[in-house]
XYZ file of C-alpha atoms in Angstrom:
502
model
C -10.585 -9.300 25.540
C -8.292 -12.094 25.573
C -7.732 -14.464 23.118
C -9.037 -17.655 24.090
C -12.470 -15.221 24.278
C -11.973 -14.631 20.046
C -14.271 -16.908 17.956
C -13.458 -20.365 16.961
C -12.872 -20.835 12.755
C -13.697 -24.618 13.493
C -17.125 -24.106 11.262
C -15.518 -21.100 9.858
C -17.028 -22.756 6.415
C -20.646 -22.910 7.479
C -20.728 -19.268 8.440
C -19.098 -18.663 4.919
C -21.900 -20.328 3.746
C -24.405 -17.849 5.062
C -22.949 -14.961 4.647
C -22.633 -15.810 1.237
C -26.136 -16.722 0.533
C -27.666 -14.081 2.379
C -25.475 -11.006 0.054
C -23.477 -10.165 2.850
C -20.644 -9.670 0.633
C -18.952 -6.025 -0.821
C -21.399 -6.192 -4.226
C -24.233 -6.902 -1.697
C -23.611 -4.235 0.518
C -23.372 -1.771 -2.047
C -26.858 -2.962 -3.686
C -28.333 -3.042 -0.150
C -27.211 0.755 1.236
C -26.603 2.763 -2.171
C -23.184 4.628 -3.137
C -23.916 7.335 -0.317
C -24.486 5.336 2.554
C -21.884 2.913 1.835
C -19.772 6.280 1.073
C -20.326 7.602 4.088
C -19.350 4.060 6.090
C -15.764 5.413 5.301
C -16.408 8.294 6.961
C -17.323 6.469 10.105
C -21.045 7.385 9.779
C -23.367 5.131 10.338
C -26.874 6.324 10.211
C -27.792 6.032 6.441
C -26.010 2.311 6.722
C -28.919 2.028 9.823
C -31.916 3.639 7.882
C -30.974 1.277 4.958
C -31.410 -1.306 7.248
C -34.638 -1.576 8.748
C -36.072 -4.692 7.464
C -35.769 -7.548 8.869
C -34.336 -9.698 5.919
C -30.832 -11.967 6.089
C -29.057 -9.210 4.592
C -29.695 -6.208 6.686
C -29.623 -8.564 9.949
C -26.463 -9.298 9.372
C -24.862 -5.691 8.178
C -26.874 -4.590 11.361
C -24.643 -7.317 13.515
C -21.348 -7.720 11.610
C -20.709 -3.990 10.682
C -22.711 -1.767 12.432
C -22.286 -3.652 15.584
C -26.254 -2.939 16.405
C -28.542 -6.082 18.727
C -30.524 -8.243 16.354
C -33.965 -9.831 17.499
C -32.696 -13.677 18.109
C -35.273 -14.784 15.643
C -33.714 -12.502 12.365
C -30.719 -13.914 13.234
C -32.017 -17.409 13.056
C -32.970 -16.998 9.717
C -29.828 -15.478 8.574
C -26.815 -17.706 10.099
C -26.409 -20.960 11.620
C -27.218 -18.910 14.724
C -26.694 -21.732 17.392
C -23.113 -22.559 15.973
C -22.138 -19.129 15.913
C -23.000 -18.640 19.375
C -21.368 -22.025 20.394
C -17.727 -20.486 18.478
C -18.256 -17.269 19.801
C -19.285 -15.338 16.955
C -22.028 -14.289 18.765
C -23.295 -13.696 22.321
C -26.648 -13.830 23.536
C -28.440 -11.293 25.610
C -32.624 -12.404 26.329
C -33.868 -11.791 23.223
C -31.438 -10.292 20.692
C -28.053 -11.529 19.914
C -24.661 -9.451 19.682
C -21.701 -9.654 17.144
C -18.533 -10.354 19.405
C -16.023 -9.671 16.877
C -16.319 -6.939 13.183
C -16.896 -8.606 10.460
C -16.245 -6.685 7.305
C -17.045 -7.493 3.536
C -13.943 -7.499 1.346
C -13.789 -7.899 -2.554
C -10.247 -9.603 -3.788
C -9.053 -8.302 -7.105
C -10.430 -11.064 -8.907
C -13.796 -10.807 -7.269
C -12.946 -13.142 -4.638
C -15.542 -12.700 -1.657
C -13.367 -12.251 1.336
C -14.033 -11.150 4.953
C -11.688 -9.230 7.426
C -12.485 -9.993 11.390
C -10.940 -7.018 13.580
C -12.234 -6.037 16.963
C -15.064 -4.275 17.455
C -15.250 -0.814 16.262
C -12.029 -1.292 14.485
C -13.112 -2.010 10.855
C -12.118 1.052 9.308
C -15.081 2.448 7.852
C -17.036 0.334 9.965
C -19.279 1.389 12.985
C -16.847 2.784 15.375
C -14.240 3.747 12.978
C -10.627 5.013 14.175
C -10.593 6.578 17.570
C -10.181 5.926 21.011
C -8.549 2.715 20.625
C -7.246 0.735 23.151
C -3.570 -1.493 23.938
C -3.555 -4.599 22.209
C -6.760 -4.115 19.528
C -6.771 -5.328 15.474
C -7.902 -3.311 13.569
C -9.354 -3.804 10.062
C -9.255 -2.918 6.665
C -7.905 0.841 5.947
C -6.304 3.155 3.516
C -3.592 2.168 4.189
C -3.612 -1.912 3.751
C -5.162 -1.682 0.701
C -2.328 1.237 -0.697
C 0.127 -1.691 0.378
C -1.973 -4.405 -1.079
C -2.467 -2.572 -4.496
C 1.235 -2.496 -4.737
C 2.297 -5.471 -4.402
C 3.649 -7.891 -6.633
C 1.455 -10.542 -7.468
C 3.475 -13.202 -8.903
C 3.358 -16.425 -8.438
C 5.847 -17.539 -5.710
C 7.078 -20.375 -3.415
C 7.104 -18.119 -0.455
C 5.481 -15.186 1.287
C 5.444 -13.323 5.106
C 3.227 -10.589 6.253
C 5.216 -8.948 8.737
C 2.883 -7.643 10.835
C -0.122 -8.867 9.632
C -3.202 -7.445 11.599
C -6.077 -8.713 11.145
C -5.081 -10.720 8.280
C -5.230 -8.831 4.970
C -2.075 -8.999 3.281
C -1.875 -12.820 4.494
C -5.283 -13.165 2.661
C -3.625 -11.781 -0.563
C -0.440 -13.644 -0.609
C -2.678 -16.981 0.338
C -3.836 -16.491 -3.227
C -0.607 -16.793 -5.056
C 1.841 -18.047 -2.583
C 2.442 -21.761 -1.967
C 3.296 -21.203 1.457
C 2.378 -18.618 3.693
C 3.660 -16.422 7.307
C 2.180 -14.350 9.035
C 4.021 -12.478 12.344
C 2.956 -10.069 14.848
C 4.300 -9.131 18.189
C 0.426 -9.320 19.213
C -0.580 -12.378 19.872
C -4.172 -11.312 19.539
C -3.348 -10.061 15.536
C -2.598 -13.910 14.921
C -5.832 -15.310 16.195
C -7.895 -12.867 14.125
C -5.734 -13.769 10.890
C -6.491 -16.948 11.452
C -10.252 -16.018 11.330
C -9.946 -13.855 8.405
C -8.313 -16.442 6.491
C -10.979 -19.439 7.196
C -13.741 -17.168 6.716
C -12.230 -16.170 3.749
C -12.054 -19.554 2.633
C -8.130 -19.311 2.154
C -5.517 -21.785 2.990
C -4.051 -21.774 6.778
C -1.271 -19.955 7.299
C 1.934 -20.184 9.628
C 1.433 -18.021 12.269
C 4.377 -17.043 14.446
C 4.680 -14.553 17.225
C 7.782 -11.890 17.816
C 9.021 -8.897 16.462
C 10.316 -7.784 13.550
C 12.280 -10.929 11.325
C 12.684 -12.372 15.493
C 10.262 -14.973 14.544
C 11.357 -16.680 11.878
C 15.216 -16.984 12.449
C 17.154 -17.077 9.093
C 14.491 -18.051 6.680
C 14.298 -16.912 3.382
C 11.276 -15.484 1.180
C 10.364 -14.802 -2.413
C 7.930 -12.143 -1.270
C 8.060 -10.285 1.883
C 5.333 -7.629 2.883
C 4.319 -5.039 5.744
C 2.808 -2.534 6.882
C 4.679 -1.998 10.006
C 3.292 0.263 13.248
C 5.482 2.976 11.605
C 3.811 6.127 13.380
C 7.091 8.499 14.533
C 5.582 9.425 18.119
C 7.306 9.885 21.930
C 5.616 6.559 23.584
C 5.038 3.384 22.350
C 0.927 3.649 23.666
C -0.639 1.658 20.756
C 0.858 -1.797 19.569
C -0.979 -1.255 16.371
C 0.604 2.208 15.599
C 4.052 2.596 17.592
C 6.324 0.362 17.067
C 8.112 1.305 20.155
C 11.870 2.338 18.506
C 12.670 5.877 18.761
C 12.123 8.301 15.392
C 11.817 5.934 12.015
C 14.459 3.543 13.997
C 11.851 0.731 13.149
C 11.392 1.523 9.690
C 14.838 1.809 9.002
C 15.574 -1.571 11.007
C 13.079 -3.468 8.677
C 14.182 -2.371 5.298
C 17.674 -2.994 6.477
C 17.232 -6.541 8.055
C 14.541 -7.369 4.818
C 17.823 -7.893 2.546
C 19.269 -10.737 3.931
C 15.855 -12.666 4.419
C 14.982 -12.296 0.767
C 15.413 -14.944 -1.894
C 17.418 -13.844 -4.966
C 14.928 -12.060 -7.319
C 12.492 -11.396 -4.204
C 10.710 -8.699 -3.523
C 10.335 -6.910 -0.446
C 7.382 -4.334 -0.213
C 6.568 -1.761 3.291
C 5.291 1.193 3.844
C 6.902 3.505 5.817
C 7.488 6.815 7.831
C 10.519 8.654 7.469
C 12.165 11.946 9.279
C 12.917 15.055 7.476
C 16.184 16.183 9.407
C 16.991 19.473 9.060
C 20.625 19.794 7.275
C 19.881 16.243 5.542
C 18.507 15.246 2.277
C 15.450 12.642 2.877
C 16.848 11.112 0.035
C 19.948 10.534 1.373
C 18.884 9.228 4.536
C 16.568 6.743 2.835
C 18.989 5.244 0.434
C 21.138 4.565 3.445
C 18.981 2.358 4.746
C 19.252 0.098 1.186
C 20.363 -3.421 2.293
C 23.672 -4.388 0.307
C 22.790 -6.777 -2.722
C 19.380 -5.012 -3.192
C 17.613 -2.684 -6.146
C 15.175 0.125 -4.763
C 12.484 2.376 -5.565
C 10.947 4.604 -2.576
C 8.423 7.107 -3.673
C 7.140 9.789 -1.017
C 3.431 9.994 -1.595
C 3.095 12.502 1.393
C 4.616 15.564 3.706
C 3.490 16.707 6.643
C 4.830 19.273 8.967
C 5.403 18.484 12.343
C 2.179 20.182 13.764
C -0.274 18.583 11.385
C 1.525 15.144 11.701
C 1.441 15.269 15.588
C -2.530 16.628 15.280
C -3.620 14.059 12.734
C -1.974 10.975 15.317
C -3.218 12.606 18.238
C -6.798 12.483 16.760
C -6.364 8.545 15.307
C -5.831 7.888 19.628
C -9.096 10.031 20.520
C -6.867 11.959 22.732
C -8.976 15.533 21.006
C -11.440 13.975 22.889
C -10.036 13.952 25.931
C -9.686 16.791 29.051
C -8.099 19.752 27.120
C -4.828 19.781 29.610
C -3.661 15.829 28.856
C -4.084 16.820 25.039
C -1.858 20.398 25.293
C 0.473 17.838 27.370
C 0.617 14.756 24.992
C 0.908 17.440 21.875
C 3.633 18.891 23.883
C 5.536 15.536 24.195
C 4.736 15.112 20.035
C 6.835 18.119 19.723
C 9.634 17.477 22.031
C 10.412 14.580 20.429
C 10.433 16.325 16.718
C 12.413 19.001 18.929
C 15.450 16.975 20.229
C 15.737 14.642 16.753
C 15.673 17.994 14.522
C 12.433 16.691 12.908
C 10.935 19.545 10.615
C 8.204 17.719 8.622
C 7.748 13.871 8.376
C 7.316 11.786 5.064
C 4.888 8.975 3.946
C 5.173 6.694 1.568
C 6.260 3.151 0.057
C 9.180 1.179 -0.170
C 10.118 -1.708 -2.503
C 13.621 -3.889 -2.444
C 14.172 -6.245 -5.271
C 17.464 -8.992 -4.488
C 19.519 -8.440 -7.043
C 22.991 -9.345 -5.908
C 24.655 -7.009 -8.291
C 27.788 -4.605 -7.887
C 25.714 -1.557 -9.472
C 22.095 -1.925 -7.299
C 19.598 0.986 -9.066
C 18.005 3.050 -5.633
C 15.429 5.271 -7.350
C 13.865 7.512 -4.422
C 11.354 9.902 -5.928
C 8.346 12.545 -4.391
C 5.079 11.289 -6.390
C 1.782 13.062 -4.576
C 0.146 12.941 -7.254
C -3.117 10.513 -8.415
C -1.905 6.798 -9.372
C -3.622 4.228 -10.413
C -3.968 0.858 -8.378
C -3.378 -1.824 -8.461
C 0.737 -1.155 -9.265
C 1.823 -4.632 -8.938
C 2.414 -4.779 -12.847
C 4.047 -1.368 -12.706
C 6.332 -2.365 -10.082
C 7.463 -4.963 -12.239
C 8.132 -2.908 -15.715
C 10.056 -0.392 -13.680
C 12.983 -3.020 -12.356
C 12.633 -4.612 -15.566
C 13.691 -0.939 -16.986
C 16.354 -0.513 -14.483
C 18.072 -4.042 -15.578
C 17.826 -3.073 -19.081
C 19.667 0.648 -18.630
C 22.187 -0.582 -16.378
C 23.109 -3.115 -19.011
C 23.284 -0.671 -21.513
C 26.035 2.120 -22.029
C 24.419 5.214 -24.359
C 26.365 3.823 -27.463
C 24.288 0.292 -26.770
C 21.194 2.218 -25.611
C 21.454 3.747 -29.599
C 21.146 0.696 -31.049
C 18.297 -0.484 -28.887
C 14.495 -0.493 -30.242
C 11.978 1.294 -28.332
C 8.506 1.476 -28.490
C 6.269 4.209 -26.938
C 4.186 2.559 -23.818
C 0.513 2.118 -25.057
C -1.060 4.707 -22.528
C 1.144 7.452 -23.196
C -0.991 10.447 -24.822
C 0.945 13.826 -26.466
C -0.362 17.320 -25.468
C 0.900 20.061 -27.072
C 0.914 23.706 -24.471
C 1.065 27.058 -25.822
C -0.905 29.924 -26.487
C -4.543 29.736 -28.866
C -2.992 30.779 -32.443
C 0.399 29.923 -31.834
C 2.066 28.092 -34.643
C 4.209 25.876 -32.244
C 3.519 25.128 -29.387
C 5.655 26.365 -25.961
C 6.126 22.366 -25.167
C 5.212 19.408 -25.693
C 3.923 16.942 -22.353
C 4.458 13.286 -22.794
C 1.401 11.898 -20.252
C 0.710 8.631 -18.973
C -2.935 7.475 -18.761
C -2.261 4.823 -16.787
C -0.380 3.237 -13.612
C 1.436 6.173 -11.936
C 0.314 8.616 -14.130
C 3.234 10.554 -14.783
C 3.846 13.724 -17.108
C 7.451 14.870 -18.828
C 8.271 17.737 -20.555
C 10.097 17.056 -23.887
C 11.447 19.267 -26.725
C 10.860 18.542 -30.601
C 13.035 15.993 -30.683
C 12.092 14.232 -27.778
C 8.457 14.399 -28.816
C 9.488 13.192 -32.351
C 11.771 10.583 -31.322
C 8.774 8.998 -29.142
C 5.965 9.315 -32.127
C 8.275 7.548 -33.783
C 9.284 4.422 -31.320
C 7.272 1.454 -32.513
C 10.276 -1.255 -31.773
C 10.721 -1.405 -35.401
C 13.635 1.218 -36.317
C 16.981 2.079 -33.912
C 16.973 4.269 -31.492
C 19.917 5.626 -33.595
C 18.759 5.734 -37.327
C 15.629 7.267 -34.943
C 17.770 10.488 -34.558
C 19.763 10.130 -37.866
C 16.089 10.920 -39.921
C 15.011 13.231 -37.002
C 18.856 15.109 -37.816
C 18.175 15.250 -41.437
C 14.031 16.654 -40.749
C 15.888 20.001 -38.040
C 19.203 20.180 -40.234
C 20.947 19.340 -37.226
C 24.441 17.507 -37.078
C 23.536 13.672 -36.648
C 26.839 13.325 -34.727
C 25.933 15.903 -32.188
C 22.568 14.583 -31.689
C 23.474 11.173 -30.818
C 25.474 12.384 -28.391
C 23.246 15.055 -26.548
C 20.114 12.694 -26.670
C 20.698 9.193 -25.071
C 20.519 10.695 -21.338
C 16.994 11.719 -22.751
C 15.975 8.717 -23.781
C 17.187 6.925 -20.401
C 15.154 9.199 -18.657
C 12.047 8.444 -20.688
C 12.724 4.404 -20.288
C 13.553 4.908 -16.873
C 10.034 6.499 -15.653
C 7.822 4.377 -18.306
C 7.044 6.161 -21.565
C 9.005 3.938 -23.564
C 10.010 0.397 -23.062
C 12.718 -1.727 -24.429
C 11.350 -3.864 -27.413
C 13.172 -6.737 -26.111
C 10.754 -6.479 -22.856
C 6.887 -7.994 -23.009
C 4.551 -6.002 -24.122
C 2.527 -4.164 -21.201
């Protein structure tokens, strides 16, 4: 398909219009089909979404069109959708009878119950009727696990500036367009552009600049308060898929976009990707992602995922349809998968995100951390309290950090382990409820030190009245305890006074 065959968003507005009226939004959906057919849409199944939609009402004629990609009788569409302007834009096409969706249009609730759309090629709304598979050169896909993961994560503040790098069909754009004065959106495929545009005015969201190129090509030197992607960062041996490969050998594309982001950030701006990385055997991951840190900027990566080379190689393999395929081309292609892991000494390959704050300062924090386990989205406000923490403890030397106040986080819950009867317990977990959901061991102290931390007393007369409860030396306790506490301010249980309330 090429673009001048997309759809025009010239009366964008009116088809808004209908959609809207007729339920064809994310709440509607899920009151039309139930939890377990619009469940099983994720799974790329489709027949309980068609059973659910037999009638001929607005509402199912258009999931039947816009989603499940199915013919509609001319006159259900009639009485569903301006259906003479949509065929006149291209939204349709007309075959006798019945009338065909050209492009996938998929239901999208924003996080403040916005009613937003996402247009993608056909068969490429994730979740939608054709799902992942078999994809072709050059095709936008839709909404998927992991745009929203990216789009949960992000900082929502309000800023001057934004660019989706990258943008697909349009999501992130959409997001940004909502607290962003001005917003870019890039994409080596020119195709990507045209369906942003389409997401955005049937979306109802402000334009957008659109600009074509790779990588921070397209727009030169410019500067941004916010910058976001999620890049084609699959680690494979060919460049087949514009969508997936990003055509640079190993993470070489990865690591070329968190290094370049640096110098096209504004100070204070945030930079947010996700990301593939090698594990190389003899090297640290760690290591090799802090190197690619841009000078001048704070960090935090967290792995959310590990795969070995055989499952990561299997899983990509599948996204392409090549299991479908004649048996010999898929031994060969998984044969080229493995050569490539071969000759860069790949052993397992990581997943997960990456956020750059500019903060121009001699002593940048670069927290890289494994976290697999359950979060909970959206992080943007998280992201913010933990480089908010970082600035406080690198301002702070231990003997400072002692006279700070500290209060324990509101979410944080105590369990005590040990065995039934015992009269202490074997340890104490410090738990949060909320955000990333992270557990810490802590000894007595630690555990009495954070019942304790309501931003009213010292973090040293704290462990002065905690020295005098254990008969403990006072002196020796303020000096074995402050790397505790930095640890416990540094992954969220407690929080600087000094710092809003979260």
């Amino acid at each position: 398909m090429s673009t001048s065959s997309l759809p025009s968003p010239a009366r964008a507005a009116a088809l808004r219009a209908a959609l809207l009226s007729a339920g064809f939004t994310a709440d509607g959906l899920l009151d039309l089909l139930g939890a377990p057919a619009y469940a099983a849409l994720a799974r790329s199944e489709t027949v309980p979404a068609l059973r659910a939609t037999r009638g001929d009402g607005p509402q199912q004629s258009l999931v039947r069109l816009f989603l499940l990609q199915q013919p509609v009788p001319y006159a259900h569409a009639e009485a569903a959708l301006p259906v003479e302007e949509a065929l006149a834009d291209g939204w349709l096409r007309r075959e006798g009878a019945e009338v065909y969706a050209t492009v996938d249009v998929r239901p999208y609730g924003g996080p403040d119950g916005e009613d937003w759309f996402i247009v993608s090629d056909l068969g490429c709304a994730v979740g939608g009727a054709g799902g992942i598979g078999s994809h072709e050169e050059g095709v936008v896909l839709g909404v998927g696990g992991a745009s929203t993961t990216l789009a949960g994560i992000t900082v929502r503040t309000p800023v001057g500036s934004a660019l989706d790098l990258g943008t697909g069909s349009g999501i992130q754009a959409l997001h940004a367009a909502q607290h962003a004065t001005r917003v870019t959106a890039t994409d080596v495929n020119p195709r990507a552009l045209e369906f942003t545009r389409l997401t955005l005015a049937l979306s109802g969201a402000p334009e957008a600049e659109l600009l074509t190129g790779s990588l921070f090509e397209p727009v030169g030197e410019a500067t941004y308060d916010l910058i976001v992607s999620n890049p084609p960062f699959v680690i494979s041996p060919a460049a087949r898929l514009t969508y997936r490969d990003g055509g640079m050998g190993g993470d070489d594309l990865c690591r070329t976009l968190v290094q370049q982001a640096g110098a096209h950030l504004n100070p204070g701006g945030y930079a947010q990707f996700l990301a593939n990385w090698q594990h190389v055997e003899g090297e640290d991951w760690r290591d090799r992602l802090r190197s690619w840190v841009p000078r001048g900027c704070d960090a935090w990566i967290v792995q959310r995922e590990v795969q070995d080379i055989t499952q990561y190689a299997e899983l990509w393999l599948r996204d392409a349809g090549d299991h479908r395929t004649d048996p010999q081309a898929y031994a060969e292609r998984y044969e080229a998968w493995l050569d490539e892991f071969e000759a860069r000494k790949t052993k397992a390959v990581g997943f997960g995100w990456i956020t750059l704050r500019r903060s121009d300062t001699d002593t940048p924090s670069v927290v890289v951390e494994e976290w697999p386990h359950p979060v909970e989205q959206p992080l943007g406000e998280t992201v913010l309290a933990h480089f908010a923490r970082q600035d406080y403890l690198r301002k702070h030397d231990d003997a400072s950090l002692l006279e700070g106040h500290f209060r324990l986080v509101a979410e944080v819950m105590q369990e005590q382990v040990g065995a039934p009867g015992a009269e202490d317990p074997e340890h104490v977990v410090l738990r949060q409820n909320r955000g990333m959901r992270r557990a810490t061991k802590v000894d007595t102290v630690g555990a009495g030190f954070a019942g304790v931390c309501d931003g009213s007393l010292s973090a040293g007369r704290i462990l002065d009245a905690i020295a005098q409860l254990v008969q403990e030396d006072p002196i020796v306790l303020r000096d074995r305890t402050p790397e505790s506490i930095r640890l416990l301010v540094e992954q969220g249980f407690l929080e600087p006074a000094e710092l809003p309330e979260r």
